[in-house]
Amino acid sequence: MSQALDEIKIGGLGASRKRVEDDRFIRGRGNYTDDITLPGMLHMEILRSPLAHARIKSVDASKAWDIPGVRLVLTGEMMATRNLAWMPTLSYDTQAVLATDKVRFQGQEVACVIADDPYIAKDACEAIDVEYEPLPVIVNPVQAQADGAPVIRDDKENQPDNVIYDWEVGDKAGTDRAFEQADVISKLKLHYPRSHPSPIECCGSIADFNRATSKLTVYMTTQAPHIIRAAVALVAELPEHMIRIVSPDIGGGFGNKVPVYPGYVCSILASILLERPVKWIEDKSGNLISTGFARDMYLDSEMALRKDGKILGVRIHADADHGAFFSDAQPSKFKIGLLHSAFAAYDIPAGHLTARGTYSNKAPGGVAYRCSFRVTEAMFFQERMMQAAAVDLGIDQAEFRRMNFVQDEQFPYRTAFGFLTDSGQYAKCLDVGLKAVGYEEFRQQQAEARKRGRLLGLGISTMTEPLGAGNSREYDILGIKMFDSAELKVHMTGKAILRTGAKSQGQGHETTWAQIVAHELGLPAEDVVVEEGDTDTAPFGMGTYASRSTPVAGAAVAMVSRKIRAKARKLAAHLLEVSEEDIEWELGRFYVRSAPDRGVTIQECAMAAYSNMPDGMEPGLENTAYYDPPNLTWPFAVYIVTVEVDPETGVWDVLNMVAVDDCGVRINPMIVEGQIMGGLTEAYAMSSTQFITFDSEGNCVGSNYMDYMLPSAWETPGFELHSEVVTPSPHHPIGAKGVGECAAVGGPAAFVNAVMDAISDTGVRNIDMPLLPDRVWEAIKYHRDVSGAPPVRADD
Amino acid sequence: MYPSRFRYEAPRSIAEAIALLREGGDDAKVLAGGQSLVPLMKLRFASPELIVDINNLPGLDYHREDPDGTIRIGALCRHADLERSALLKARQPVMAAAAPLIADPIVRNRGTLVGSLCHADPQGDWASVVTALGGFVVARGPGGRRTIPIADFVTGPFQNALAPDEIAVEAIIPAPKGALAGGYLKLERRVGDFATVGVAVATESSGGKVTRAGIALTGVGGSTINATAAAEALVGQPLSAESIRQAADLAAEAARPRTDHRGSAEYKRHMVRTFVVRILSRGDGGEAAAGNGGEAGAGNGSEAGAGGGTQNSAGNGTADGGAERAA
């Protein structure tokens, strides 16, 4: 009997295999959109509005046309003649491609120049004269809903005000009853500031329309190439089979590269008009000032509690500031995304959530940034509310959470807002975290330090995140159901190529997908090459965002491997001259049940598929699987942070951070840890320094890396990661749950809770993020809440 | 980066450089480290027609001490040279404290002290340090060489006293007449951020009394602020809790901060006061500043931030620091 394969050695499930894509990235041999040069290629630059809200009185491009090397100037007016001045958004609104009537946010696209080189294009943009008539500016939902507020979207019929939607979910009557029965009602109001996904590579595209073949090829930075193909087919009215979207290497996405942006549309139109390739590469300010942002939500809520700590119900109201266009790239039928996943980890009988979306003179977006469609706001609010409620009740932070957790035996658990959580061991994760951080000892240390005027604090945050959008019943984009796909072709020598409908932007698909194949088929992972992002070759899929790759495309990889294995089994039976029922499988090998040393390897089966198949069998060994998940997957995590706050300066330092992630089965533990560390870094950034905000004139503060503070290695605290709790997803083929966003989702509340705990003697209930030292100092000095985004406060 | 079109020259001698500047007039700019000029050109906030790159000029990359204790820094001496300088660590605690806090390591590798003074950014660190130390800038032009006190050299935000055809070739830090002490503290949101607040303090003492003091403020006004009244409050007496408090209050009064996304005006004023006290309180041992934020802001699971005493304890009277990167 042959030795069974060692799964870790072949790079299967659980192997911390080095990322195969890193070799080319580290050597500078990646192939990003801006690396691509096509013969005869022209360059496009965008002229953006300096004002947040203004009527366009005139656009005079004559001086731009006069500059040698300028090939085309596109204005809103020219787009309008082609019915392209506006485009549909993924949230059933419209968005200006190039402004015609008004500009509605600072940085909005007003005109484009296509020229021989980018220097000329930029010079020509500066030569375009735009005459603006400034209009009153709206930068938050309060202003948007004020009496007499200017209507931002006066382009739309039946839009008398700035309200986009009112939406609700849950049981209002039941929740009202819970509040009537409450001993204590806890309240909390907060703002989750606007942030930006800020991938290091900005957006860009190279459109190449070939008149001879009528084919349009677009190389572009998109996380969802097939959706873009569908959108281009619909917007540009080109036949779908004549459109090829290619996503080459992508330098980070974080949700920023899901939407369709005006730059893509203009480069496509320009290429069609000029019959030459047109390259558009966004600069950093353009990316930060105009593309899909995240958060910017005001939450005002209350919790009904029994004296003993039992949560009876929760009421949540959210005001979401969507910017000038409702362009959320989110596939749920819920207007406010998955905000109602809040409190999903807690056994709460009743809940009611209302949400209102409003327009403002700010860049459009709202759901991007490492977040499964507003789960970040949900979990942040949940854990800030849990902290406030525990303080109100005088119950220990950890104990309060433990007593309200959904218990292990309650799964599958229907939440008050209607989600069905699949599995978890919440209390166990909390225990691991408390032990790691030394909870009891820290509380003693904290009390002693306080006597000497030192402020130590500990913050707990838990999170559970609905991942894997979707199932096709509840999730679609433009009517296309949310499934994903994988195609596996095993060559005769047992080497293979795998393609999926997802698209890696740093997640490491080329590494991990091969590991799933290795796990299912026993092919060494290094024998499987992974290709994604080309709509001419990849199977149709919905792309990568919302931590959906592993839950959906990853599942498809497992399923297609199983289809291959099923055929290989028939080939094995043929080779071994026994009936299929007599065949057993071990990793990489079929053998005869009654004679285990008689067997054939998967590679021998592959060769037979091309050279020795049984009569009547279709040759070849390839297949495709489309996977429609039966439910979302629900990873869980506990994050605990300890800090010290300097009472004199408001500066706070992280002493320790412990992360306990239960994301189900880990395909590549090293990549999972990298994802968690990256997410925690972003969580720290959002809690401490990182935000985009606007002054009263709608000027964007945070439109470059001097003001939009990505943390460096210097500031970023160390993290202690724990992986000892593993609850496999009961419905995912390999038990994985997804992890890419968890730490960014659950992390921020842990940092904020720790600082609030440190200054709890002041009685201050909330400091809105980011917790810049001056805000912490203000809270300590004046014993008052510090609310809103920083520049909102007036000088003197 | 797509700046406006410009002509680029890289002269091999000062005379040649001056001739080029003369030719270019107001539309010419000197390029040394480029860490301020190049970003401005990228954003097209600056569109000079002529760039005179002085990096090929020989003999300007020095920093050295004269026999009398005067320190001279050449126009091509990089921040990183100063950060690693054994000379500054031994002889110039205020500069040694500031050098590692300039921007980030990448900027420090290319940027220059003299260039920073010329740029005259109100949030620039070196201008405060050189002001507190009573330094000078040496300019070379067609008419020869002149030495300009720093207070006269920085004429306003992003404005200096150079004529269009002059090049700043050297900064001079005069020799202290007594025991030199002091430091530089800076609050920033992140490494590489401009200072929310920066405070430079230098004192010279002999016979148990402060004989000279300089206090200068970064980021809390339209330009570098020379807090002369605050400095005067220290002179002529031994350093005491009372004189320190008085100097701190006067420095806070001299500040002209504005509320912005880095913090409120009130907070920035408070931080000026706090930093003056912290720098001056270190040497006399008893009043080691409380709180954390020290140890270069690390956090990072280390002992840092575990409260009083974790700051760099250096500064007053010692030669190895007085630096703190808060936040």
Tab-separated table of N, CA, C and O in Angstrom, chain A residues 329-411:
chain	number	residue	atom	x	y	z
A	329	ALA	N	-22.377	50.418	-4.474
A	329	ALA	CA	-22.234	49.189	-5.237
A	329	ALA	C	-22.523	48.046	-4.282
A	329	ALA	O	-21.625	47.401	-3.761
A	330	GLN	N	-23.792	47.849	-3.996
A	330	GLN	CA	-24.118	46.767	-3.070
A	330	GLN	C	-25.302	45.979	-3.606
A	330	GLN	O	-26.230	46.533	-4.168
A	331	PRO	N	-25.250	44.669	-3.446
A	331	PRO	CA	-26.170	43.796	-4.150
A	331	PRO	C	-27.393	43.369	-3.350
A	331	PRO	O	-28.171	42.550	-3.827
A	332	SER	N	-27.567	43.877	-2.131
A	332	SER	CA	-28.713	43.391	-1.359
A	332	SER	C	-29.950	44.193	-1.737
A	332	SER	O	-29.861	45.248	-2.346
A	333	LYS	N	-31.096	43.677	-1.345
A	333	LYS	CA	-32.328	44.424	-1.602
A	333	LYS	C	-32.583	45.423	-0.481
A	333	LYS	O	-33.596	46.098	-0.464
A	334	PHE	N	-31.640	45.514	0.466
A	334	PHE	CA	-31.795	46.396	1.621
A	334	PHE	C	-31.117	47.725	1.329
A	334	PHE	O	-29.933	47.763	1.024
A	335	LYS	N	-31.879	48.797	1.450
A	335	LYS	CA	-31.349	50.113	1.064
A	335	LYS	C	-30.102	50.489	1.858
A	335	LYS	O	-29.206	51.144	1.357
A	336	ILE	N	-30.080	50.111	3.112
A	336	ILE	CA	-28.969	50.500	3.968
A	336	ILE	C	-27.966	49.341	4.093
A	336	ILE	O	-27.221	49.240	5.064
A	337	GLY	N	-27.956	48.486	3.083
A	337	GLY	CA	-27.018	47.360	3.088
A	337	GLY	C	-27.343	46.402	4.212
A	337	GLY	O	-28.514	46.154	4.508
A	338	LEU	N	-26.312	45.887	4.838
A	338	LEU	CA	-26.513	44.887	5.883
A	338	LEU	C	-26.353	45.506	7.273
A	338	LEU	O	-25.897	44.858	8.210
A	339	LEU	N	-26.756	46.768	7.403
A	339	LEU	CA	-26.652	47.432	8.708
A	339	LEU	C	-27.416	46.662	9.780
A	339	LEU	O	-27.037	46.666	10.949
A	340	HIS	N	-28.476	46.014	9.362
A	340	HIS	CA	-29.280	45.292	10.349
A	340	HIS	C	-28.648	43.961	10.766
A	340	HIS	O	-29.262	43.174	11.476
A	341	SER	N	-27.418	43.745	10.362
A	341	SER	CA	-26.667	42.637	10.970
A	341	SER	C	-26.169	43.034	12.361
A	341	SER	O	-25.608	42.197	13.077
A	342	ALA	N	-26.377	44.288	12.740
A	342	ALA	CA	-25.986	44.729	14.084
A	342	ALA	C	-26.635	43.828	15.123
A	342	ALA	O	-27.795	43.441	14.991
A	343	PHE	N	-25.889	43.489	16.134
A	343	PHE	CA	-26.333	42.690	17.271
A	343	PHE	C	-26.637	41.237	16.905
A	343	PHE	O	-27.264	40.521	17.666
A	344	ALA	N	-26.161	40.801	15.731
A	344	ALA	CA	-26.455	39.426	15.318
A	344	ALA	C	-25.822	38.403	16.253
A	344	ALA	O	-26.277	37.266	16.331
A	345	ALA	N	-24.782	38.781	16.961
A	345	ALA	CA	-24.116	37.816	17.851
A	345	ALA	C	-24.827	37.722	19.199
A	345	ALA	O	-24.470	36.883	20.018
A	346	TYR	N	-25.782	38.585	19.418
A	346	TYR	CA	-26.446	38.615	20.727
A	346	TYR	C	-27.887	38.148	20.608
A	346	TYR	O	-28.564	38.408	19.612
A	347	ASP	N	-28.304	37.457	21.630
A	347	ASP	CA	-29.650	36.878	21.657
A	347	ASP	C	-30.631	37.965	22.120
A	347	ASP	O	-30.839	38.152	23.311
A	348	ILE	N	-31.154	38.692	21.168
A	348	ILE	CA	-32.025	39.828	21.479
A	348	ILE	C	-33.384	39.574	20.843
A	348	ILE	O	-33.479	39.361	19.639
A	349	PRO	N	-34.449	39.557	21.654
A	349	PRO	CA	-35.748	39.161	21.121
A	349	PRO	C	-36.345	40.127	20.099
A	349	PRO	O	-37.042	39.702	19.188
A	350	ALA	N	-36.092	41.419	20.263
A	350	ALA	CA	-36.802	42.356	19.388
A	350	ALA	C	-35.893	43.473	18.915
A	350	ALA	O	-35.052	43.968	19.661
A	351	GLY	N	-36.081	43.864	17.694
A	351	GLY	CA	-35.298	44.969	17.164
A	351	GLY	C	-36.056	45.688	16.061
A	351	GLY	O	-36.866	45.095	15.345
A	352	HIS	N	-35.796	46.980	15.969
A	352	HIS	CA	-36.410	47.770	14.906
A	352	HIS	C	-35.386	48.778	14.421
A	352	HIS	O	-34.765	49.471	15.229
A	353	LEU	N	-35.204	48.832	13.114
A	353	LEU	CA	-34.193	49.722	12.543
A	353	LEU	C	-34.845	50.599	11.480
A	353	LEU	O	-35.582	50.096	10.622
A	354	THR	N	-34.601	51.887	11.593
A	354	THR	CA	-35.043	52.799	10.536
A	354	THR	C	-33.816	53.475	9.960
A	354	THR	O	-32.832	53.712	10.669
A	355	ALA	N	-33.873	53.770	8.686
A	355	ALA	CA	-32.712	54.380	8.038
A	355	ALA	C	-33.198	55.384	7.012
A	355	ALA	O	-34.208	55.174	6.339
A	356	ARG	N	-32.461	56.461	6.930
A	356	ARG	CA	-32.767	57.474	5.932
A	356	ARG	C	-31.476	57.808	5.197
A	356	ARG	O	-30.441	58.051	5.814
A	357	GLY	N	-31.555	57.800	3.902
A	357	GLY	CA	-30.394	58.189	3.100
A	357	GLY	C	-30.619	59.580	2.537
A	357	GLY	O	-31.731	59.918	2.120
A	358	THR	N	-29.576	60.393	2.546
A	358	THR	CA	-29.706	61.743	2.004
A	358	THR	C	-28.562	62.061	1.060
A	358	THR	O	-27.476	61.482	1.150
A	359	TYR	N	-28.833	63.020	0.190
A	359	TYR	CA	-27.795	63.541	-0.709
A	359	TYR	C	-27.024	64.647	-0.017
A	359	TYR	O	-27.540	65.323	0.880
A	360	SER	N	-25.788	64.848	-0.442
A	360	SER	CA	-25.012	66.000	0.009
A	360	SER	C	-24.052	66.380	-1.101
A	360	SER	O	-23.917	65.664	-2.100
A	361	ASN	N	-23.370	67.501	-0.917
A	361	ASN	CA	-22.399	67.943	-1.927
A	361	ASN	C	-21.026	67.340	-1.632
A	361	ASN	O	-20.051	68.041	-1.365
A	362	LYS	N	-21.011	66.031	-1.643
A	362	LYS	CA	-19.788	65.283	-1.389
A	362	LYS	C	-19.722	64.139	-2.388
A	362	LYS	O	-20.725	63.778	-3.001
A	363	ALA	N	-18.543	63.571	-2.532
A	363	ALA	CA	-18.379	62.492	-3.507
A	363	ALA	C	-19.328	61.338	-3.174
A	363	ALA	O	-19.634	61.091	-2.011
A	364	PRO	N	-19.811	60.652	-4.200
A	364	PRO	CA	-20.782	59.580	-3.964
A	364	PRO	C	-20.119	58.279	-3.517
A	364	PRO	O	-18.935	58.063	-3.737
A	365	GLY	N	-20.936	57.446	-2.898
A	365	GLY	CA	-20.430	56.127	-2.489
A	365	GLY	C	-21.107	55.709	-1.207
A	365	GLY	O	-22.272	55.995	-0.984
A	366	GLY	N	-20.383	55.046	-0.344
A	366	GLY	CA	-20.927	54.742	0.968
A	366	GLY	C	-20.670	53.341	1.469
A	366	GLY	O	-20.621	53.138	2.666
A	367	VAL	N	-20.494	52.387	0.589
A	367	VAL	CA	-20.393	51.030	1.129
A	367	VAL	C	-19.013	50.407	0.961
A	367	VAL	O	-18.764	49.318	1.454
A	368	ALA	N	-18.131	51.101	0.281
A	368	ALA	CA	-16.836	50.467	0.020
A	368	ALA	C	-16.015	50.384	1.302
A	368	ALA	O	-16.420	50.882	2.329
A	369	TYR	N	-14.855	49.814	1.178
A	369	TYR	CA	-13.821	49.762	2.204
A	369	TYR	C	-13.964	48.590	3.146
A	369	TYR	O	-14.433	48.725	4.256
A	370	ARG	N	-13.540	47.484	2.677
A	370	ARG	CA	-13.304	46.321	3.515
A	370	ARG	C	-14.476	46.078	4.442
A	370	ARG	O	-14.333	45.974	5.658
A	371	CYS	N	-15.640	45.979	3.848
A	371	CYS	CA	-16.849	45.947	4.647
A	371	CYS	C	-17.936	45.298	3.829
A	371	CYS	O	-18.153	45.664	2.700
A	372	SER	N	-18.611	44.334	4.428
A	372	SER	CA	-19.687	43.680	3.719
A	372	SER	C	-20.938	44.557	3.780
A	372	SER	O	-21.876	44.283	4.512
A	373	PHE	N	-20.880	45.660	3.043
A	373	PHE	CA	-22.062	46.521	2.871
A	373	PHE	C	-22.620	47.042	4.193
A	373	PHE	O	-23.723	46.717	4.585
A	374	ARG	N	-21.841	47.851	4.880
A	374	ARG	CA	-22.249	48.564	6.090
A	374	ARG	C	-22.214	47.703	7.351
A	374	ARG	O	-22.730	48.107	8.386
A	375	VAL	N	-21.624	46.527	7.251
A	375	VAL	CA	-21.429	45.737	8.461
A	375	VAL	C	-20.467	46.453	9.407
A	375	VAL	O	-20.567	46.326	10.632
A	376	THR	N	-19.554	47.231	8.849
A	376	THR	CA	-18.586	47.932	9.696
A	376	THR	C	-19.290	48.905	10.635
A	376	THR	O	-18.999	48.957	11.832
A	377	GLU	N	-20.216	49.666	10.090
A	377	GLU	CA	-20.980	50.576	10.936
A	377	GLU	C	-21.804	49.782	11.951
A	377	GLU	O	-21.916	50.155	13.119
A	378	ALA	N	-22.388	48.675	11.465
A	378	ALA	CA	-23.235	47.859	12.344
A	378	ALA	C	-22.451	47.357	13.550
A	378	ALA	O	-22.886	47.478	14.697
A	379	MET	N	-21.270	46.807	13.287
A	379	MET	CA	-20.513	46.203	14.380
A	379	MET	C	-19.879	47.265	15.271
A	379	MET	O	-19.768	47.093	16.473
A	380	PHE	N	-19.483	48.370	14.673
A	380	PHE	CA	-18.936	49.452	15.484
A	380	PHE	C	-20.008	49.968	16.441
A	380	PHE	O	-19.788	50.108	17.642
A	381	PHE	N	-21.172	50.200	15.878
A	381	PHE	CA	-22.238	50.733	16.724
A	381	PHE	C	-22.619	49.717	17.801
A	381	PHE	O	-22.790	50.050	18.976
A	382	GLN	N	-22.757	48.477	17.388
A	382	GLN	CA	-23.117	47.414	18.327
A	382	GLN	C	-22.180	47.407	19.528
A	382	GLN	O	-22.615	47.401	20.689
A	383	GLU	N	-20.900	47.443	19.270
A	383	GLU	CA	-19.948	47.287	20.372
A	383	GLU	C	-19.766	48.560	21.181
A	383	GLU	O	-19.449	48.508	22.362
A	384	ARG	N	-19.999	49.707	20.570
A	384	ARG	CA	-20.001	50.942	21.351
A	384	ARG	C	-21.238	50.968	22.251
A	384	ARG	O	-21.189	51.392	23.391
A	385	MET	N	-22.352	50.494	21.698
A	385	MET	CA	-23.607	50.448	22.469
A	385	MET	C	-23.494	49.439	23.614
A	385	MET	O	-23.959	49.700	24.735
A	386	MET	N	-22.864	48.302	23.342
A	386	MET	CA	-22.699	47.289	24.394
A	386	MET	C	-21.886	47.882	25.548
A	386	MET	O	-22.184	47.656	26.717
A	387	GLN	N	-20.848	48.627	25.193
A	387	GLN	CA	-20.021	49.228	26.239
A	387	GLN	C	-20.838	50.227	27.061
A	387	GLN	O	-20.804	50.221	28.294
A	388	ALA	N	-21.588	51.083	26.359
A	388	ALA	CA	-22.368	52.102	27.067
A	388	ALA	C	-23.408	51.446	27.969
A	388	ALA	O	-23.629	51.868	29.119
A	389	ALA	N	-24.042	50.391	27.464
A	389	ALA	CA	-25.085	49.721	28.247
A	389	ALA	C	-24.493	49.052	29.486
A	389	ALA	O	-25.071	49.122	30.580
A	390	ALA	N	-23.333	48.428	29.329
A	390	ALA	CA	-22.696	47.779	30.482
A	390	ALA	C	-22.344	48.813	31.542
A	390	ALA	O	-22.503	48.573	32.744
A	391	VAL	N	-21.865	49.979	31.091
A	391	VAL	CA	-21.552	51.062	32.033
A	391	VAL	C	-22.831	51.495	32.760
A	391	VAL	O	-22.861	51.637	33.981
A	392	ASP	N	-23.912	51.659	31.999
A	392	ASP	CA	-25.181	52.092	32.609
A	392	ASP	C	-25.679	51.088	33.635
A	392	ASP	O	-26.258	51.458	34.655
A	393	LEU	N	-25.464	49.801	33.332
A	393	LEU	CA	-25.957	48.759	34.233
A	393	LEU	C	-24.995	48.495	35.383
A	393	LEU	O	-25.350	47.836	36.359
A	394	GLY	N	-23.773	48.974	35.266
A	394	GLY	CA	-22.756	48.659	36.260
A	394	GLY	C	-22.332	47.204	36.213
A	394	GLY	O	-21.949	46.613	37.214
A	395	ILE	N	-22.411	46.614	35.038
A	395	ILE	CA	-22.008	45.211	34.870
A	395	ILE	C	-20.676	45.165	34.131
A	395	ILE	O	-20.412	45.994	33.249
A	396	ASP	N	-19.855	44.211	34.473
A	396	ASP	CA	-18.559	44.031	33.824
A	396	ASP	C	-18.722	43.866	32.299
A	396	ASP	O	-19.612	43.160	31.829
A	397	GLN	N	-17.821	44.529	31.572
A	397	GLN	CA	-17.905	44.531	30.101
A	397	GLN	C	-17.921	43.125	29.504
A	397	GLN	O	-18.693	42.832	28.593
A	398	ALA	N	-17.045	42.284	29.988
A	398	ALA	CA	-16.954	40.928	29.434
A	398	ALA	C	-18.188	40.112	29.819
A	398	ALA	O	-18.775	39.401	28.986
A	399	GLU	N	-18.583	40.237	31.069
A	399	GLU	CA	-19.711	39.464	31.565
A	399	GLU	C	-21.005	39.835	30.839
A	399	GLU	O	-21.816	38.977	30.490
A	400	PHE	N	-21.179	41.129	30.612
A	400	PHE	CA	-22.389	41.600	29.923
A	400	PHE	C	-22.497	40.994	28.527
A	400	PHE	O	-23.560	40.567	28.084
A	401	ARG	N	-21.370	40.923	27.850
A	401	ARG	CA	-21.397	40.329	26.506
A	401	ARG	C	-21.686	38.824	26.608
A	401	ARG	O	-22.524	38.289	25.882
A	402	ARG	N	-20.968	38.187	27.517
A	402	ARG	CA	-21.131	36.733	27.636
A	402	ARG	C	-22.582	36.351	27.903
A	402	ARG	O	-23.120	35.427	27.308
A	403	MET	N	-23.232	37.082	28.814
A	403	MET	CA	-24.596	36.670	29.200
A	403	MET	C	-25.606	36.889	28.074
A	403	MET	O	-26.666	36.285	28.075
A	404	ASN	N	-25.235	37.735	27.097
A	404	ASN	CA	-26.178	37.990	26.009
A	404	ASN	C	-25.828	37.294	24.691
A	404	ASN	O	-26.581	37.384	23.719
A	405	PHE	N	-24.665	36.641	24.654
A	405	PHE	CA	-24.280	35.944	23.414
A	405	PHE	C	-25.326	34.922	22.980
A	405	PHE	O	-25.953	34.265	23.819
A	406	VAL	N	-25.457	34.749	21.692
A	406	VAL	CA	-26.143	33.574	21.166
A	406	VAL	C	-25.306	32.355	21.581
A	406	VAL	O	-24.082	32.350	21.406
A	407	GLN	N	-25.945	31.363	22.175
A	407	GLN	CA	-25.212	30.207	22.687
A	407	GLN	C	-24.940	29.193	21.569
A	407	GLN	O	-25.670	29.136	20.574
A	408	ASP	N	-23.893	28.406	21.756
A	408	ASP	CA	-23.440	27.481	20.707
A	408	ASP	C	-24.576	26.581	20.199
A	408	ASP	O	-24.653	26.262	19.010
A	409	GLU	N	-25.467	26.174	21.135
A	409	GLU	CA	-26.494	25.212	20.737
A	409	GLU	C	-27.699	25.884	20.065
A	409	GLU	O	-28.615	25.217	19.617
A	410	GLN	N	-27.680	27.209	19.981
A	410	GLN	CA	-28.834	27.905	19.374
A	410	GLN	C	-28.762	27.982	17.851
A	410	GLN	O	-29.694	28.436	17.214
A	411	PHE	N	-27.614	27.569	17.255
A	411	PHE	CA	-27.482	27.697	15.800
A	411	PHE	C	-28.230	26.599	15.070
A	411	PHE	O	-28.287	25.488	15.566
